[in-house]
JSON list of C-alpha atoms in Angstrom, two decimals:
[
{"chain": "A", "resi": 1, "resn": "GLU", "atom": "CA", "xyz": [4.99, -12.22, -0.13]},
{"chain": "A", "resi": 2, "resn": "ASP", "atom": "CA", "xyz": [7.51, -9.43, -0.71]},
{"chain": "A", "resi": 3, "resn": "ASP", "atom": "CA", "xyz": [10.32, -9.77, -3.27]},
{"chain": "A", "resi": 4, "resn": "GLY", "atom": "CA", "xyz": [11.65, -6.24, -2.71]},
{"chain": "A", "resi": 5, "resn": "ILE", "atom": "CA", "xyz": [9.65, -4.84, -5.61]},
{"chain": "A", "resi": 6, "resn": "LYS", "atom": "CA", "xyz": [6.27, -6.59, -5.95]},
{"chain": "A", "resi": 7, "resn": "VAL", "atom": "CA", "xyz": [4.11, -7.65, -3.02]},
{"chain": "A", "resi": 8, "resn": "VAL", "atom": "CA", "xyz": [1.52, -10.43, -3.21]},
{"chain": "A", "resi": 9, "resn": "VAL", "atom": "CA", "xyz": [-1.32, -10.18, -0.72]},
{"chain": "A", "resi": 10, "resn": "GLU", "atom": "CA", "xyz": [-3.54, -13.16, 0.05]},
{"chain": "A", "resi": 11, "resn": "ASN", "atom": "CA", "xyz": [-6.72, -12.67, 2.04]},
{"chain": "A", "resi": 12, "resn": "THR", "atom": "CA", "xyz": [-6.94, -15.71, 4.31]},
{"chain": "A", "resi": 13, "resn": "THR", "atom": "CA", "xyz": [-9.99, -14.39, 6.16]},
{"chain": "A", "resi": 14, "resn": "ALA", "atom": "CA", "xyz": [-13.65, -15.16, 5.53]},
{"chain": "A", "resi": 15, "resn": "LYS", "atom": "CA", "xyz": [-14.49, -11.55, 4.65]},
{"chain": "A", "resi": 16, "resn": "GLY", "atom": "CA", "xyz": [-13.30, -9.05, 2.05]},
{"chain": "A", "resi": 17, "resn": "LEU", "atom": "CA", "xyz": [-10.73, -6.44, 3.01]},
{"chain": "A", "resi": 18, "resn": "THR", "atom": "CA", "xyz": [-9.64, -3.11, 1.54]},
{"chain": "A", "resi": 19, "resn": "VAL", "atom": "CA", "xyz": [-5.84, -3.13, 1.15]},
{"chain": "A", "resi": 20, "resn": "ALA", "atom": "CA", "xyz": [-3.52, -0.25, 0.18]},
{"chain": "A", "resi": 21, "resn": "LEU", "atom": "CA", "xyz": [0.28, -0.60, 0.05]},
{"chain": "A", "resi": 22, "resn": "THR", "atom": "CA", "xyz": [3.13, 1.89, -0.37]},
{"chain": "A", "resi": 23, "resn": "ARG", "atom": "CA", "xyz": [6.90, 1.44, -0.17]},
{"chain": "A", "resi": 24, "resn": "VAL", "atom": "CA", "xyz": [8.28, 3.98, 2.31]},
{"chain": "A", "resi": 25, "resn": "ILE", "atom": "CA", "xyz": [11.59, 5.34, 3.55]},
{"chain": "A", "resi": 26, "resn": "GLU", "atom": "CA", "xyz": [11.75, 7.27, 6.81]},
{"chain": "A", "resi": 27, "resn": "GLN", "atom": "CA", "xyz": [12.86, 10.86, 6.19]},
{"chain": "A", "resi": 28, "resn": "PRO", "atom": "CA", "xyz": [12.41, 13.33, 9.06]},
{"chain": "A", "resi": 29, "resn": "SER", "atom": "CA", "xyz": [12.56, 16.36, 6.70]},
{"chain": "A", "resi": 30, "resn": "ALA", "atom": "CA", "xyz": [9.58, 15.13, 4.64]},
{"chain": "A", "resi": 31, "resn": "PRO", "atom": "CA", "xyz": [6.18, 16.67, 5.54]},
{"chain": "A", "resi": 32, "resn": "THR", "atom": "CA", "xyz": [4.89, 13.38, 7.03]},
{"chain": "A", "resi": 33, "resn": "GLY", "atom": "CA", "xyz": [8.32, 12.09, 8.17]},
{"chain": "A", "resi": 34, "resn": "TRP", "atom": "CA", "xyz": [8.30, 9.50, 5.38]},
{"chain": "A", "resi": 35, "resn": "ARG", "atom": "CA", "xyz": [8.87, 9.43, 1.61]},
{"chain": "A", "resi": 36, "resn": "GLY", "atom": "CA", "xyz": [6.60, 7.05, -0.25]},
{"chain": "A", "resi": 37, "resn": "CYS", "atom": "CA", "xyz": [6.26, 5.24, -3.55]},
{"chain": "A", "resi": 38, "resn": "PRO", "atom": "CA", "xyz": [2.64, 4.15, -4.08]},
{"chain": "A", "resi": 39, "resn": "MET", "atom": "CA", "xyz": [1.93, 0.59, -5.11]},
{"chain": "A", "resi": 40, "resn": "ARG", "atom": "CA", "xyz": [-0.89, -0.32, -7.44]},
{"chain": "A", "resi": 41, "resn": "THR", "atom": "CA", "xyz": [-2.66, -3.44, -8.60]},
{"chain": "A", "resi": 42, "resn": "ASN", "atom": "CA", "xyz": [-4.54, -4.26, -11.76]},
{"chain": "A", "resi": 43, "resn": "GLY", "atom": "CA", "xyz": [-8.17, -4.62, -10.82]},
{"chain": "A", "resi": 44, "resn": "LYS", "atom": "CA", "xyz": [-10.69, -7.06, -12.19]},
{"chain": "A", "resi": 45, "resn": "THR", "atom": "CA", "xyz": [-12.19, -4.31, -14.33]},
{"chain": "A", "resi": 46, "resn": "GLY", "atom": "CA", "xyz": [-8.85, -3.52, -15.99]},
{"chain": "A", "resi": 47, "resn": "GLY", "atom": "CA", "xyz": [-8.20, -0.32, -14.05]},
{"chain": "A", "resi": 48, "resn": "THR", "atom": "CA", "xyz": [-5.20, 0.36, -11.82]},
{"chain": "A", "resi": 49, "resn": "TYR", "atom": "CA", "xyz": [-5.93, 0.89, -8.14]},
{"chain": "A", "resi": 50, "resn": "HIS", "atom": "CA", "xyz": [-3.99, 2.08, -5.11]},
{"chain": "A", "resi": 51, "resn": "SER", "atom": "CA", "xyz": [-6.57, 0.80, -2.63]},
{"chain": "A", "resi": 52, "resn": "TYR", "atom": "CA", "xyz": [-8.20, -2.45, -3.63]},
{"chain": "A", "resi": 53, "resn": "TRP", "atom": "CA", "xyz": [-10.92, -4.77, -2.30]},
{"chain": "A", "resi": 54, "resn": "VAL", "atom": "CA", "xyz": [-9.41, -8.23, -1.78]},
{"chain": "A", "resi": 55, "resn": "GLY", "atom": "CA", "xyz": [-12.08, -10.92, -1.48]},
{"chain": "A", "resi": 56, "resn": "PRO", "atom": "CA", "xyz": [-11.85, -14.01, 0.76]},
{"chain": "A", "resi": 57, "resn": "GLY", "atom": "CA", "xyz": [-9.18, -16.37, -0.57]},
{"chain": "A", "resi": 58, "resn": "GLU", "atom": "CA", "xyz": [-8.13, -13.92, -3.29]},
{"chain": "A", "resi": 59, "resn": "ARG", "atom": "CA", "xyz": [-4.46, -13.16, -4.12]},
{"chain": "A", "resi": 60, "resn": "ILE", "atom": "CA", "xyz": [-3.53, -9.75, -5.52]},
{"chain": "A", "resi": 61, "resn": "THR", "atom": "CA", "xyz": [-0.14, -8.48, -6.72]},
{"chain": "A", "resi": 62, "resn": "TYR", "atom": "CA", "xyz": [0.87, -4.88, -6.01]},
{"chain": "A", "resi": 63, "resn": "GLU", "atom": "CA", "xyz": [3.67, -3.13, -7.93]},
{"chain": "A", "resi": 64, "resn": "PRO", "atom": "CA", "xyz": [5.30, 0.26, -7.24]},
{"chain": "A", "resi": 65, "resn": "ASP", "atom": "CA", "xyz": [4.69, 3.19, -9.57]},
{"chain": "A", "resi": 66, "resn": "ALA", "atom": "CA", "xyz": [7.33, 3.17, -12.32]},
{"chain": "A", "resi": 67, "resn": "PRO", "atom": "CA", "xyz": [8.79, 6.67, -11.64]},
{"chain": "A", "resi": 68, "resn": "CYS", "atom": "CA", "xyz": [9.87, 5.73, -8.12]},
{"chain": "A", "resi": 69, "resn": "ALA", "atom": "CA", "xyz": [10.16, 1.93, -8.23]},
{"chain": "A", "resi": 70, "resn": "GLU", "atom": "CA", "xyz": [13.97, 1.69, -8.38]},
{"chain": "A", "resi": 71, "resn": "LYS", "atom": "CA", "xyz": [14.56, 4.31, -5.66]},
{"chain": "A", "resi": 72, "resn": "PHE", "atom": "CA", "xyz": [12.31, 2.32, -3.32]},
{"chain": "A", "resi": 73, "resn": "ARG", "atom": "CA", "xyz": [13.53, -1.21, -4.15]},
{"chain": "A", "resi": 74, "resn": "GLY", "atom": "CA", "xyz": [13.56, -3.17, -0.88]},
{"chain": "A", "resi": 75, "resn": "ALA", "atom": "CA", "xyz": [12.04, -0.31, 1.16]},
{"chain": "A", "resi": 76, "resn": "ALA", "atom": "CA", "xyz": [9.60, -1.07, 3.96]},
{"chain": "A", "resi": 77, "resn": "VAL", "atom": "CA", "xyz": [5.96, -1.71, 3.03]},
{"chain": "A", "resi": 78, "resn": "GLU", "atom": "CA", "xyz": [3.43, 0.69, 4.51]},
{"chain": "A", "resi": 79, "resn": "TYR", "atom": "CA", "xyz": [0.03, -0.97, 4.68]},
{"chain": "A", "resi": 80, "resn": "ARG", "atom": "CA", "xyz": [-3.55, 0.06, 5.25]},
{"chain": "A", "resi": 81, "resn": "ILE", "atom": "CA", "xyz": [-6.00, -2.77, 5.76]},
{"chain": "A", "resi": 82, "resn": "GLY", "atom": "CA", "xyz": [-9.36, -1.10, 6.23]},
{"chain": "A", "resi": 83, "resn": "LYS", "atom": "CA", "xyz": [-10.66, 2.07, 4.54]},
{"chain": "A", "resi": 84, "resn": "ASP", "atom": "CA", "xyz": [-9.66, 4.65, 7.11]},
{"chain": "A", "resi": 85, "resn": "GLN", "atom": "CA", "xyz": [-8.58, 5.13, 10.73]},
{"chain": "A", "resi": 86, "resn": "ARG", "atom": "CA", "xyz": [-12.10, 4.47, 12.02]},
{"chain": "A", "resi": 87, "resn": "ASP", "atom": "CA", "xyz": [-12.51, 1.21, 10.10]},
{"chain": "A", "resi": 88, "resn": "MET", "atom": "CA", "xyz": [-11.67, -2.08, 11.74]},
{"chain": "A", "resi": 89, "resn": "GLY", "atom": "CA", "xyz": [-8.35, -3.21, 10.35]},
{"chain": "A", "resi": 90, "resn": "TRP", "atom": "CA", "xyz": [-4.61, -2.77, 10.61]},
{"chain": "A", "resi": 91, "resn": "TRP", "atom": "CA", "xyz": [-2.38, 0.14, 9.64]},
{"chain": "A", "resi": 92, "resn": "SER", "atom": "CA", "xyz": [1.40, 0.40, 9.83]},
{"chain": "A", "resi": 93, "resn": "GLU", "atom": "CA", "xyz": [2.84, 3.23, 11.92]},
{"chain": "A", "resi": 94, "resn": "SER", "atom": "CA", "xyz": [3.82, 5.28, 8.85]},
{"chain": "A", "resi": 95, "resn": "ALA", "atom": "CA", "xyz": [0.27, 5.04, 7.46]},
{"chain": "A", "resi": 96, "resn": "PHE", "atom": "CA", "xyz": [-1.07, 7.14, 10.35]},
{"chain": "A", "resi": 97, "resn": "ALA", "atom": "CA", "xyz": [1.30, 9.96, 9.28]},
{"chain": "A", "resi": 98, "resn": "ALA", "atom": "CA", "xyz": [-0.54, 10.18, 5.92]},
{"chain": "A", "resi": 99, "resn": "PRO", "atom": "CA", "xyz": [-4.11, 9.05, 6.71]},
{"chain": "A", "resi": 100, "resn": "ASN", "atom": "CA", "xyz": [-5.41, 9.97, 3.24]},
{"chain": "A", "resi": 101, "resn": "GLY", "atom": "CA", "xyz": [-2.84, 7.75, 1.55]},
{"chain": "A", "resi": 102, "resn": "ARG", "atom": "CA", "xyz": [0.17, 8.35, -0.66]},
{"chain": "A", "resi": 103, "resn": "GLN", "atom": "CA", "xyz": [-1.39, 7.60, -4.03]},
{"chain": "A", "resi": 104, "resn": "ASN", "atom": "CA", "xyz": [-0.43, 11.01, -5.45]},
{"chain": "A", "resi": 105, "resn": "GLN", "atom": "CA", "xyz": [3.26, 10.82, -4.50]},
{"chain": "A", "resi": 106, "resn": "THR", "atom": "CA", "xyz": [6.00, 9.75, -6.87]},
{"chain": "A", "resi": 107, "resn": "GLY", "atom": "CA", "xyz": [8.78, 9.27, -4.33]},
{"chain": "A", "resi": 108, "resn": "ASP", "atom": "CA", "xyz": [10.14, 12.83, -4.24]}
]
């Protein structure tokens, strides 16, 4: 579920999945061809996480980092389901351009 700012992910599978989300805008002049605004979720332990383990049947809400949230309102969602390129899962095309994630970006 994507409201243009927050994204709710529900794991409908029978196994846990690692999920990382980022809002992205294509920009050919950027080093990876995309500008990104990382999205985070509040974990069960109270921490904030970019990549999070979503258990079977669990619903998690991701929100963009505050410094870039407005600039990326309604932008496409880049997703990584699975830890890395070798892991079984699904990655959006833009995710392959930044295989280590965008958690350290702030949208600039």
